[in-house]
XYZ file of C-alpha atoms in Angstrom:
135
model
C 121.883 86.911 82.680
C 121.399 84.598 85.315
C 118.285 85.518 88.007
C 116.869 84.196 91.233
C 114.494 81.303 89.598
C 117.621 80.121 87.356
C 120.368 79.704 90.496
C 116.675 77.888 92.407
C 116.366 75.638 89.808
C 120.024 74.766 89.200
C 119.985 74.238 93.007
C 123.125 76.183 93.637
C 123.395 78.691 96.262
C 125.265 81.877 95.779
C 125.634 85.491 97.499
C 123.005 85.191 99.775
C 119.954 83.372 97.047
C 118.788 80.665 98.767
C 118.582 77.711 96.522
C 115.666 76.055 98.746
C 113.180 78.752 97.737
C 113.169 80.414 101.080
C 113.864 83.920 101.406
C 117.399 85.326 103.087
C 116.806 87.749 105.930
C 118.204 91.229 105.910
C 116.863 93.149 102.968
C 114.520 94.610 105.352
C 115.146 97.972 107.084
C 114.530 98.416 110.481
C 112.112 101.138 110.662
C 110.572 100.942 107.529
C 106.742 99.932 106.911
C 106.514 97.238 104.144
C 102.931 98.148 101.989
C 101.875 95.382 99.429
C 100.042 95.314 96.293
C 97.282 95.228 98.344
C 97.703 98.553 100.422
C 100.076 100.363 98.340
C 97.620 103.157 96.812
C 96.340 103.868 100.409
C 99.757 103.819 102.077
C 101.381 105.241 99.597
C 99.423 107.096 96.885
C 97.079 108.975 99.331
C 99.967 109.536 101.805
C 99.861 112.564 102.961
C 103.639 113.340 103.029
C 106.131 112.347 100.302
C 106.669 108.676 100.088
C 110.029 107.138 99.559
C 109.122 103.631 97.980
C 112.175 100.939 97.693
C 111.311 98.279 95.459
C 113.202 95.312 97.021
C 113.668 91.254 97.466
C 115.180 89.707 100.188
C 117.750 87.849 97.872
C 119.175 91.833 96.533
C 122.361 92.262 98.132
C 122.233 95.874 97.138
C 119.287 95.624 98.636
C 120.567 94.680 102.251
C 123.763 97.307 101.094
C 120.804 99.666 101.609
C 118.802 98.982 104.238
C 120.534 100.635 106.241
C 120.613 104.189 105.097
C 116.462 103.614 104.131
C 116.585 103.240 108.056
C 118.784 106.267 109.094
C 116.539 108.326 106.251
C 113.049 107.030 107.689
C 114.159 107.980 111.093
C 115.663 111.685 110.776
C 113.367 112.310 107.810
C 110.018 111.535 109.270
C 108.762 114.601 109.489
C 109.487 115.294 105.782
C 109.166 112.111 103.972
C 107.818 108.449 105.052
C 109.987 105.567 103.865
C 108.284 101.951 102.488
C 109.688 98.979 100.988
C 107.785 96.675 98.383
C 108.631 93.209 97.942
C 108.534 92.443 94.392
C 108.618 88.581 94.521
C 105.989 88.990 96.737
C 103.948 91.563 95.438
C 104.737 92.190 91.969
C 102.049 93.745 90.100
C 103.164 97.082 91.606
C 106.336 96.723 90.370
C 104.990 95.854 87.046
C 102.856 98.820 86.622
C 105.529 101.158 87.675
C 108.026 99.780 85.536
C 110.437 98.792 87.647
C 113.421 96.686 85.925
C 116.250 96.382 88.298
C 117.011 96.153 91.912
C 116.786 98.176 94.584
C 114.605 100.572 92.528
C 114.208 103.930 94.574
C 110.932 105.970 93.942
C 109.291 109.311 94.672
C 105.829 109.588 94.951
C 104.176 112.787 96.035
C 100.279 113.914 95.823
C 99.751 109.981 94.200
C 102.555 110.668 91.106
C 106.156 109.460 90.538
C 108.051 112.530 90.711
C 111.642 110.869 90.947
C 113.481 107.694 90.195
C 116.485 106.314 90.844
C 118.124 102.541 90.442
C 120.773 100.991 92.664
C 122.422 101.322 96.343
C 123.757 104.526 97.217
C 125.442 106.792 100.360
C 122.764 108.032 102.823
C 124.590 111.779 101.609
C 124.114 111.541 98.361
C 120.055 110.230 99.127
C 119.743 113.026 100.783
C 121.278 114.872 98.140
C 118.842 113.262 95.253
C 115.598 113.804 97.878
C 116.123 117.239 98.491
C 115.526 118.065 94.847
C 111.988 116.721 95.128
C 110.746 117.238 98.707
């Protein structure tokens, strides 16, 4: 399996990976608070509401597939559920100590737990669908 550091230091540039090392715009969703290793137990773990967490790099396509529907969901959602992203090239000890193996990784946290996971880009329906189960 070929990753990011492989197609960097073969210097070819493919679906979006930028050979150069910098990172390609778009995985972010407009709306939605990034937290880092840093703040993550305060923004996310002491949260008062559910937290949706997406565990994300900018080079994902799946990644910017979903950004989109993390932004629709953060907006009409709000009241029930706040929605974060986590860079895991940039902040990757979270990642780590979750687990997390693949990309976009979804997670559930509520009252500082896990309660759901789920791996790869999906409809905003069937999100919904998969969140109503655990909010």
């Amino acid at each position: 399996m070929i990753n990011a550091a492989d197609i960097e230091t073969a210097g070819i540039q493919a679906s979006g990976i930028q050979a150069s090392g910098a990172k390609a715009s778009g995985a972010r969703a407009a709306g939605v608070d990034s937290v880092t290793d840093a703040d993550f137990d305060d923004e996310v773990l002491k949260s008062g509401l559910p937290v949706l967490v997406e565990f994300t790099a900018d080079w994902c396509p799946p990644c910017r597939q979903l950004a989109p529907v993390l932004s629709a969901v953060a907006e009409e959602e709000a009241d029930r559920i706040k929605v974060v992203q986590l860079d895991v090239d940039t902040d990757p000890r979270t990642a780590a100590r979750y687990g997390v193996l693949a990309l976009p990784t979804l997670m559930v946290f509520r009252a500082g737990e896990p309660v759901a996971s789920m791996v790869g880009a999906r409809a905003k329906r069937k999100l919904l669908q998969e969140l109503a189960d655990v909010l």
